Tab-separated table of C-alpha atoms and ligand atoms in Angstrom:
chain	number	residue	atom	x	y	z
A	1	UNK	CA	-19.327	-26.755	6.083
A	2	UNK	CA	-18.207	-26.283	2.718
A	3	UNK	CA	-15.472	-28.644	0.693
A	4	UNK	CA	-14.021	-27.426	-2.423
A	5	UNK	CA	-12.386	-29.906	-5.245
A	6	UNK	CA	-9.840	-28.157	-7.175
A	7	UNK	CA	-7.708	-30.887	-8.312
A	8	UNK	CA	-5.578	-30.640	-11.686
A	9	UNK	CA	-5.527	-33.465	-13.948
A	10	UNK	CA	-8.395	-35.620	-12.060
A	11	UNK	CA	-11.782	-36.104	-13.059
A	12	UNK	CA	-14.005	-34.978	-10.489
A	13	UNK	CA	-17.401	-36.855	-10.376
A	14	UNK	CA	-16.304	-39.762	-8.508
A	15	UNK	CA	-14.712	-37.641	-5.544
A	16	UNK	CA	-17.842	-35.468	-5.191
A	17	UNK	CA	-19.867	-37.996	-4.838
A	18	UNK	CA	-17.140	-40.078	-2.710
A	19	UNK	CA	-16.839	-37.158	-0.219
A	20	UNK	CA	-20.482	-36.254	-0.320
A	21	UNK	CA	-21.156	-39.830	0.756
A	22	UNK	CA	-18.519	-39.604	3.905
A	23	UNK	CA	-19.379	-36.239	4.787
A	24	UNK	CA	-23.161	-35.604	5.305
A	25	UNK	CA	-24.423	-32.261	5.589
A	26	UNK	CA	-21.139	-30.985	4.066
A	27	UNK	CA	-21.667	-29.219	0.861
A	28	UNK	CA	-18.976	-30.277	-1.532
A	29	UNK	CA	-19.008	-28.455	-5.296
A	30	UNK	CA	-16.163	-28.276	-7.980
A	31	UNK	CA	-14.426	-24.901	-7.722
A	32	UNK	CA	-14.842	-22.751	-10.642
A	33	UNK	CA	-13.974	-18.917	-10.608
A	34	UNK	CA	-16.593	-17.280	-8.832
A	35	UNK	CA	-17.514	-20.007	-6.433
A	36	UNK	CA	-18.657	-19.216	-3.071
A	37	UNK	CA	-16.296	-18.774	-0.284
A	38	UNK	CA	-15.276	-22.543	1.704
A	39	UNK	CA	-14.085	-23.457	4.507
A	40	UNK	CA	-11.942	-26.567	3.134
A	41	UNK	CA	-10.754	-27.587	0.219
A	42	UNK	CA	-9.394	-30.623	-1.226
A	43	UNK	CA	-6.352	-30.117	-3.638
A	44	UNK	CA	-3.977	-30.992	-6.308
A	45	UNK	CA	-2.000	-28.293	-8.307
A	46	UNK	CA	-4.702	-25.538	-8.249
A	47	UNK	CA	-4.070	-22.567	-10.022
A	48	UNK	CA	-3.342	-19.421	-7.578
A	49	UNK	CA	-6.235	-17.902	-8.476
A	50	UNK	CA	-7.917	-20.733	-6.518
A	51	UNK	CA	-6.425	-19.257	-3.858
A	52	UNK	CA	-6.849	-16.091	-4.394
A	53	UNK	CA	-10.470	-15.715	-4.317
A	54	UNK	CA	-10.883	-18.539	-1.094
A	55	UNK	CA	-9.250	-16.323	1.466
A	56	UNK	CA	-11.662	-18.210	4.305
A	57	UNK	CA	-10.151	-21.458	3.683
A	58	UNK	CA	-9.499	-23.048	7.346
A	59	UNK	CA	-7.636	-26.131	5.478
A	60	UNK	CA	-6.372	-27.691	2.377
A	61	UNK	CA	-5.926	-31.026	1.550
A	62	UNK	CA	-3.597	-31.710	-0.900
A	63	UNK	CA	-4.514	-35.684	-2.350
A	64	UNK	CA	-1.034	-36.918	-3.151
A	65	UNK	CA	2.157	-36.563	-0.120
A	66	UNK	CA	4.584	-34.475	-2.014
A	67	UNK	CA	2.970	-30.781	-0.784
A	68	UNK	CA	5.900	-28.786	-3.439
A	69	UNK	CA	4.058	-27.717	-5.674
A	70	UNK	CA	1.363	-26.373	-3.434
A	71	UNK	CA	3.870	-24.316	-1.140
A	72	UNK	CA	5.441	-22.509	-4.145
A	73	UNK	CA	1.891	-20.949	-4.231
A	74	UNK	CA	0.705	-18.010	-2.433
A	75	UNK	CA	-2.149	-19.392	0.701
A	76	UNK	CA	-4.486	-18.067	2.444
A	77	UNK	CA	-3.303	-16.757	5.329
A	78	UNK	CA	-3.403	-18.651	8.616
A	79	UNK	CA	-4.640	-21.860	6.138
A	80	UNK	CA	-3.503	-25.316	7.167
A	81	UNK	CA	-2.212	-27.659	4.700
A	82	UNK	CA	-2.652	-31.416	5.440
A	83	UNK	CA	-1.150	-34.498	2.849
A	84	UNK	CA	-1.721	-37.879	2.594
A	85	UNK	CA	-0.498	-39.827	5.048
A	86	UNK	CA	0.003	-43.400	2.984
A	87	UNK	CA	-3.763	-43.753	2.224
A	88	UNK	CA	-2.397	-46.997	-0.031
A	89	UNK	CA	0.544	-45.670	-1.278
A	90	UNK	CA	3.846	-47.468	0.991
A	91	UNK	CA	2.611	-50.629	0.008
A	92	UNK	CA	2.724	-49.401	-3.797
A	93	UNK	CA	6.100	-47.762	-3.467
A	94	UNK	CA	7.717	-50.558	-1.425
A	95	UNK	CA	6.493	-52.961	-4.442
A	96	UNK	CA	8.611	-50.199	-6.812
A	97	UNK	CA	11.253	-50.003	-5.008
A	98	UNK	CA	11.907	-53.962	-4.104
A	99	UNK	CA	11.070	-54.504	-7.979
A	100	UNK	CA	13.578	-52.175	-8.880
A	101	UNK	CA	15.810	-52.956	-6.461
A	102	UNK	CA	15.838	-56.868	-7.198
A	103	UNK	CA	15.708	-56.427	-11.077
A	104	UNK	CA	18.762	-54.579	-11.083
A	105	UNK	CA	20.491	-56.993	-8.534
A	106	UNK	CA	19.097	-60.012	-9.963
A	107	UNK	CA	19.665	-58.985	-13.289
A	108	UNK	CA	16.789	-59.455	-14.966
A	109	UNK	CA	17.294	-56.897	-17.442
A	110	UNK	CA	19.850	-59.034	-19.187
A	111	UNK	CA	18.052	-62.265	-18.671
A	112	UNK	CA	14.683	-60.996	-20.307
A	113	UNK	CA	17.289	-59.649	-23.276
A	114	UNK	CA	19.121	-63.619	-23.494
A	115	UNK	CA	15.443	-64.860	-23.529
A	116	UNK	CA	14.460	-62.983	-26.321
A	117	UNK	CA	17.406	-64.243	-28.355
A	118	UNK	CA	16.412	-67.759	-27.068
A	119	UNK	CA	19.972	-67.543	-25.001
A	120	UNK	CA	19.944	-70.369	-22.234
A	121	UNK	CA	22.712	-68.244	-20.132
A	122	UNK	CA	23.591	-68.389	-16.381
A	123	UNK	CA	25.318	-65.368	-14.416
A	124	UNK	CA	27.145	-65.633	-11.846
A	125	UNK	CA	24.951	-64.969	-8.163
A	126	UNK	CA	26.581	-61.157	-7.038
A	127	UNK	CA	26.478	-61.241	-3.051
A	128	UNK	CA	23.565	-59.236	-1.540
A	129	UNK	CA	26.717	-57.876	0.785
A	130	UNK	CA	27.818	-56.240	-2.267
A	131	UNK	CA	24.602	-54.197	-2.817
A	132	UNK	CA	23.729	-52.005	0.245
A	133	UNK	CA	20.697	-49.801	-0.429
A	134	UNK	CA	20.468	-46.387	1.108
A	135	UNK	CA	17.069	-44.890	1.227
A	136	UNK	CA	17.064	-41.336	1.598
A	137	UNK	CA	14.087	-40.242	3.867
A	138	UNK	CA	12.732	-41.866	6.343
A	139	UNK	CA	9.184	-40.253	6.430
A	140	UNK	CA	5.723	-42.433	6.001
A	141	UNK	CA	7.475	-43.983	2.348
A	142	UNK	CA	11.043	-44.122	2.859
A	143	UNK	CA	10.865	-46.013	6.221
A	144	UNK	CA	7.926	-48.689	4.715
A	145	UNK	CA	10.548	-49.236	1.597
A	146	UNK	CA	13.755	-49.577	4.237
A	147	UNK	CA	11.625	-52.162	6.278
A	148	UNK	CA	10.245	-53.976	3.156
A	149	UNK	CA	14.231	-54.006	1.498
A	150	UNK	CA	15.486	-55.489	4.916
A	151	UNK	CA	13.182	-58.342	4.505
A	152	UNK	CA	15.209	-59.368	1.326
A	153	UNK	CA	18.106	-59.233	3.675
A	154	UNK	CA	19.892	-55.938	1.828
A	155	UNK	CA	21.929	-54.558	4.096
A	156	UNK	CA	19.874	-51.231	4.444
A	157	UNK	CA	20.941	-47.596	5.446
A	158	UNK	CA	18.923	-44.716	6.013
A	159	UNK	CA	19.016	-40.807	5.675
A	160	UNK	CA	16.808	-38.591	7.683
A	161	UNK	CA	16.774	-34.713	8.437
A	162	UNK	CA	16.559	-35.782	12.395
A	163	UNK	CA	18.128	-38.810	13.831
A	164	UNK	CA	15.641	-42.075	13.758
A	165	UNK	CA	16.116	-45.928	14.622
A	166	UNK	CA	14.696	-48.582	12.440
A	167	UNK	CA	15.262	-52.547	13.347
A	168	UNK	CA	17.519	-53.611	10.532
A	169	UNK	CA	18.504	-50.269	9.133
A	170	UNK	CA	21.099	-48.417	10.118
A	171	UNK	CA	20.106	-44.688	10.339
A	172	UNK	CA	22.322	-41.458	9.433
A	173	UNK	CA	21.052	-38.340	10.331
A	174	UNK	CA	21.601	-34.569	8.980
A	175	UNK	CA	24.172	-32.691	6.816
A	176	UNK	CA	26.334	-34.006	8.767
A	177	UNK	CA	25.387	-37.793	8.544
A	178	UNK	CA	25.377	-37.087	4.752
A	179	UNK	CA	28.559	-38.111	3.094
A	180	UNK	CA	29.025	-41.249	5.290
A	181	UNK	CA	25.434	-42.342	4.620
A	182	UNK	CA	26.107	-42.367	0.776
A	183	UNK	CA	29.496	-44.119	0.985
A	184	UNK	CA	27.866	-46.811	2.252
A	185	UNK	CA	25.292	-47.825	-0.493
A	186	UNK	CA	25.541	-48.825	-3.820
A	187	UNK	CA	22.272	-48.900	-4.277
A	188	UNK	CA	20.215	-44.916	-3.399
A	189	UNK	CA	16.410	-44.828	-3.426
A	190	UNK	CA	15.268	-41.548	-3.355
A	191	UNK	CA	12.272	-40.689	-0.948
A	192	UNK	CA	13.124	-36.957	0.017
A	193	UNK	CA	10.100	-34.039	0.282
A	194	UNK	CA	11.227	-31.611	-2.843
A	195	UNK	CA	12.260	-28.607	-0.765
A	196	UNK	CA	15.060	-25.735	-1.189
A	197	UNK	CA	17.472	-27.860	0.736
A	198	UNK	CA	16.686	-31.250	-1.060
A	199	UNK	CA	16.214	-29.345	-4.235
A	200	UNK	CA	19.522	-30.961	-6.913
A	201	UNK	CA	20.927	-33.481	-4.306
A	202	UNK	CA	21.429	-36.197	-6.890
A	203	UNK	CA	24.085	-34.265	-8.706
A	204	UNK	CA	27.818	-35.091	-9.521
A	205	UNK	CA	29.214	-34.875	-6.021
A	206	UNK	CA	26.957	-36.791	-3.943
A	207	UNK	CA	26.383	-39.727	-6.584
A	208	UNK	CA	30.174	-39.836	-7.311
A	209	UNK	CA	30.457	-40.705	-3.144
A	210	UNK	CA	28.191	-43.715	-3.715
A	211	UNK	CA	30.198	-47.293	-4.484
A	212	UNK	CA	31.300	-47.987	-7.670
A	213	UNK	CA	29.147	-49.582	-10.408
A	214	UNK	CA	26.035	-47.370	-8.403
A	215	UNK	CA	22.432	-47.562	-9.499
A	216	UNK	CA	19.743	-44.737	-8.607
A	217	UNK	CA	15.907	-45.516	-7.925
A	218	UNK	CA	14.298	-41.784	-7.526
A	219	UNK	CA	10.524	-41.865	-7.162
A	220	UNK	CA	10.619	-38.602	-5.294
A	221	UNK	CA	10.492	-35.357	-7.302
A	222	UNK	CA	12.326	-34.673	-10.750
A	223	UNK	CA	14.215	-31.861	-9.230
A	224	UNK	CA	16.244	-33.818	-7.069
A	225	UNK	CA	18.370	-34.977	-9.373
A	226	UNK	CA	20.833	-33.218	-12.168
A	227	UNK	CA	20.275	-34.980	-15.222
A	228	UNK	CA	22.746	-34.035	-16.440
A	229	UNK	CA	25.498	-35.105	-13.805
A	230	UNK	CA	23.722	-38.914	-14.132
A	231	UNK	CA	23.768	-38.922	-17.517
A	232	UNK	CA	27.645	-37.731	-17.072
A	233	UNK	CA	28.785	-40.698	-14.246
A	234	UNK	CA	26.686	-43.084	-16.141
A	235	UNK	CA	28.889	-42.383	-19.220
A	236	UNK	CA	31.862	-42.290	-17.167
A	237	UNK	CA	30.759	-46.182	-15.568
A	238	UNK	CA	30.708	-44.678	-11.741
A	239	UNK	CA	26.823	-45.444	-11.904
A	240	UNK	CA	25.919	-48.660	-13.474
A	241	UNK	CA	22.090	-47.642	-14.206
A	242	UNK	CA	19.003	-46.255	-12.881
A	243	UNK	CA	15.281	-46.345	-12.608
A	244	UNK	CA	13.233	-42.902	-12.680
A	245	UNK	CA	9.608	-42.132	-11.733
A	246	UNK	CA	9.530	-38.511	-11.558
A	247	UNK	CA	11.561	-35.860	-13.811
A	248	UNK	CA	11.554	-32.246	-14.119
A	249	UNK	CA	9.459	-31.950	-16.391
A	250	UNK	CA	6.215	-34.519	-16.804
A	251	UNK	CA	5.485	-35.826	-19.132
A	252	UNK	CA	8.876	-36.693	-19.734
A	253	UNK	CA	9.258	-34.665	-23.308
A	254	UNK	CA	10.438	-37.303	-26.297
A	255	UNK	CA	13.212	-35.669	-26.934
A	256	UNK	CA	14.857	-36.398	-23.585
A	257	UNK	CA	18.066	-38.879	-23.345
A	258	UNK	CA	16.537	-40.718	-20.664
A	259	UNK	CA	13.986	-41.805	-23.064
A	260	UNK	CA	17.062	-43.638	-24.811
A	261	UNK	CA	19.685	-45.002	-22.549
A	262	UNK	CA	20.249	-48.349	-22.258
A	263	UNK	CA	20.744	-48.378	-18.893
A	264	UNK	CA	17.572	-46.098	-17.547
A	265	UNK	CA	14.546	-47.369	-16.696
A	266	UNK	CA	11.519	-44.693	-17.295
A	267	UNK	CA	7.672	-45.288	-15.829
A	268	UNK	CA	5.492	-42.271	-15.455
A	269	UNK	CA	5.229	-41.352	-12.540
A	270	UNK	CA	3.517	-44.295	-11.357
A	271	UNK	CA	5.426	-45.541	-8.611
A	272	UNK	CA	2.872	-44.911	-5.994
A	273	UNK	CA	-0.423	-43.790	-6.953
A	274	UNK	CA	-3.527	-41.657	-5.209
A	275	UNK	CA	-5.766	-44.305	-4.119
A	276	UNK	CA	-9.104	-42.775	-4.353
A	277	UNK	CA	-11.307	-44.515	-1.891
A	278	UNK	CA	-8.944	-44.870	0.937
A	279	UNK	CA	-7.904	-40.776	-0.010
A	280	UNK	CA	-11.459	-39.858	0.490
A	281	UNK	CA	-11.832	-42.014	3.921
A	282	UNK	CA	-8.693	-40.359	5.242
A	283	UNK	CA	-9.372	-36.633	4.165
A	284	UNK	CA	-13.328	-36.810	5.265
A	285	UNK	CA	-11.438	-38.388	8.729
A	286	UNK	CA	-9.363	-35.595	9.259
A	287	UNK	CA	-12.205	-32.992	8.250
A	288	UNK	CA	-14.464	-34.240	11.102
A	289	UNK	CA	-11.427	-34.602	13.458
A	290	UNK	CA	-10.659	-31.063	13.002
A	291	UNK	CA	-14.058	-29.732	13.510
A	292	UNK	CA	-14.113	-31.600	17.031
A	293	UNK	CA	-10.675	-29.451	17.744
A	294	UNK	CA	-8.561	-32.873	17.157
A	295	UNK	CA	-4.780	-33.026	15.522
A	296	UNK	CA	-4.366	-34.412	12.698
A	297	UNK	CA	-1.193	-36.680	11.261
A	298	UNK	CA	0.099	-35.282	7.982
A	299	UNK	CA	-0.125	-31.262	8.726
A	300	UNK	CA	2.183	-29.526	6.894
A	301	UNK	CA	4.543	-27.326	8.151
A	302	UNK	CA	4.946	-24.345	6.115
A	303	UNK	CA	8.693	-23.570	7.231
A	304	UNK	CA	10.101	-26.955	7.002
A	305	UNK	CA	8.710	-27.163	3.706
A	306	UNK	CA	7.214	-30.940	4.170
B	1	NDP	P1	7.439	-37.613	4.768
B	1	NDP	O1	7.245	-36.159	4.981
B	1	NDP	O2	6.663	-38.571	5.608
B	1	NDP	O3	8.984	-37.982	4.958
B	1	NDP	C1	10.010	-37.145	4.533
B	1	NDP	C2	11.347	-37.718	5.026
B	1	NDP	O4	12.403	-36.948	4.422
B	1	NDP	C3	11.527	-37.597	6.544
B	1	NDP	O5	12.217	-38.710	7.035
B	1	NDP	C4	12.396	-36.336	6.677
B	1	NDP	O6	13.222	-36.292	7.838
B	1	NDP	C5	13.272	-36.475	5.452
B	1	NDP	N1	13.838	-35.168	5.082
B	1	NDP	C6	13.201	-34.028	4.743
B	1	NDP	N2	14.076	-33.041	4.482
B	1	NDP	C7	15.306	-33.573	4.675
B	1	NDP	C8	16.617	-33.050	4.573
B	1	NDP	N3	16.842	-31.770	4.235
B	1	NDP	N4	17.655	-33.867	4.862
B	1	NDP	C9	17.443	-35.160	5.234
B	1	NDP	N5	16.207	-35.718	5.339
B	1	NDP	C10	15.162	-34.931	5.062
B	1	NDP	O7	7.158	-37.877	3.226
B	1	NDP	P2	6.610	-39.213	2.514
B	1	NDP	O8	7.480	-40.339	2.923
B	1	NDP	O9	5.156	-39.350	2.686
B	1	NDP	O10	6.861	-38.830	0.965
B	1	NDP	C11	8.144	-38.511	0.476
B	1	NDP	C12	8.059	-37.937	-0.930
B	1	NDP	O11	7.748	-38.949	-1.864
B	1	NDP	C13	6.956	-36.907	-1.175
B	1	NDP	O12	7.338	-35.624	-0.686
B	1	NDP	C14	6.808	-36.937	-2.670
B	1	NDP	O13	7.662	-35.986	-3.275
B	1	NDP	C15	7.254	-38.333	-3.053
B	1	NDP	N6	6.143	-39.142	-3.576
B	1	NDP	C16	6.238	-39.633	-4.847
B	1	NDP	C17	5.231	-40.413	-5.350
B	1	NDP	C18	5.338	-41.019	-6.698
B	1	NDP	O14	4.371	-41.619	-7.183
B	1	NDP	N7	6.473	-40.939	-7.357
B	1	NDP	C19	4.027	-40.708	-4.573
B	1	NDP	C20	4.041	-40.172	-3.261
B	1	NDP	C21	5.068	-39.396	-2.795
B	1	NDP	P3	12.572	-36.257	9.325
B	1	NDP	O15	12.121	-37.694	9.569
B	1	NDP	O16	13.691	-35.859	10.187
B	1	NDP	O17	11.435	-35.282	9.256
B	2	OXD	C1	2.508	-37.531	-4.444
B	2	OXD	C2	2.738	-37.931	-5.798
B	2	OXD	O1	3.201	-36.642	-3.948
B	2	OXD	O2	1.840	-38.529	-6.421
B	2	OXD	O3	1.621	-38.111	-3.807
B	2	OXD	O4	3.826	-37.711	-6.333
């Protein structure tokens, strides 16, 4: 067997030597153009002519769980492509999303501000009943970030592609499920796969159907949302604020008005980070699995685009 690492923006020592350790008898080498043909590969934005010149691959596996970037490319025919499933990261985006969640509601924005003025100031408590949170997806992230919200008693909705049911949420399903879903929540965490139909669904129309005085937590994919059309209802006062992860283009460039507003939040992409000993543990799992003619969880279908 031969592994592959072509990962973009990753330094690769530590996972050859991780997935040498977990995979005896495997050879594992850095890709660089010319390298011998493999039969897997592990992945993270490679360049197409990765892909090009590994037309043997039997699977790729990409080490984060959005697989968008790696389906615009052209594969190897008949390759499979496998993501993380979790590996460490729904217990990092349910801490985002909770924080996030809770700051805004909680208002700790404006109490950190009174404290550094040295301003002793009480606000008024703002009914949890007031602030449903709808989390669109309901995948490996989306429903560990419903469950963990319901624990602070939100009232919780969720948006899937088919229908699901998840204690404590309530669950909307489908185009069709769409527009009641968001007239529900004030509150809309993004956890969608970045596909052609999920590609601009935080735009004018759909945020405008959220409850007045909105506020948007997208840790998905930039592309999701319109900037523009935020920037727009934030103006406006339809959305009362927002906390980004992700953005079109990354790293956020310093011209951008999200940089700026008052009311935005900005962290780099952090939300829920590649954990690299658990990634390793899980990928060199599935390897082995598929050599003794197992499934795996996590396969990608192609198609679907998730
Ligand atoms: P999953 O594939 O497990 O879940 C995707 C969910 O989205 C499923 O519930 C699926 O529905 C739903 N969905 C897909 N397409 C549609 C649609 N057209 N309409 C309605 N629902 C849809 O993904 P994960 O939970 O593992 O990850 C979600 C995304 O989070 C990743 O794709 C990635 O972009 C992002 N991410 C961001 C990170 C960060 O640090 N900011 C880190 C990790 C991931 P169904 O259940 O019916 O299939
Ligand atoms: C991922 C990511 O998809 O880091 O895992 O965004």
């Amino acid at each position: 067997m031969h592994v592959l690492f072509c990962c973009a923006d990753t330094r690769p020592e530590p996972w050859l030597e991780g997935l040498r350790a977990a995979l005896p008898g495997a050879t594992v080498s850095e890709w660089r153009p010319g390298a011998p043909q493999a039969d897997h590969a592990v992945v993270w934005s490679p360049p197409q002519r990765f892909l090009d010149e590994q037309p043997a691959l039997q699977a790729m596996f990409n080490i984060g769980a959005g697989v968008d970037a790696l389906l615009r490319l052209r594969l190897p025919p008949g390759v499979r492509v496998v993501r993380l499933n979790d590996a460490g990261m729904s217990v990092q985006m349910a801490e985002y999303v909770c924080h996030a969640v809770i700051r805004h509601f909680r208002e700790f924005a404006a109490y950190g501000a009174d404290a550094r003025e040295g301003r002793w100031t009480l606000r008024k408590p703002r009914p949890r009943a007031d602030f449903p949170v709808g989390v669109m997806g309901l995948g490996v992230l989306g429903e560990r970030v419903a469950r963990a919200l319901h624990l602070f008693e939100f009232p919780v909705h969720g948006w899937s592609r088919s229908p699901r049911a998840l204690d404590g949420v309530v669950c909307h399903a489908g185009t069709e499920g769409f527009d009641a879903f968001l007239g529900e929540c004030r509150v809309l965490v993004n956890l969608l796969p970045l596909t052609p139909q999920t590609q601009d669904i935080l735009n004018r129309r759909t945020l405008s159907r959220l409850r007045e005085g909105a506020y948007l937590v997208n840790v998905a994919r930039g592309a999701h949302l319109v900037d523009e059309d935020l920037l727009a209802l934030l103006d406006g006062g339809h959305m009362a604020g927002a906390t980004l992860d992700v953005f079109r283009t990354e790293p956020l460039p310093a011209e951008h008005p999200f940089w700026r507003h008052p009311n935005i939040t900005v962290t780099p992409h952090i939300s829920a980070r590649t954990l690299r000993d658990e990634s390793i543990a899980q990928i060199a799992g599935k390897i082995q699995a598929l050599a003794r003619g197992e499934r795996v969880d996590g396969e990608v279908d192609p198609q679907r685009g998730y």
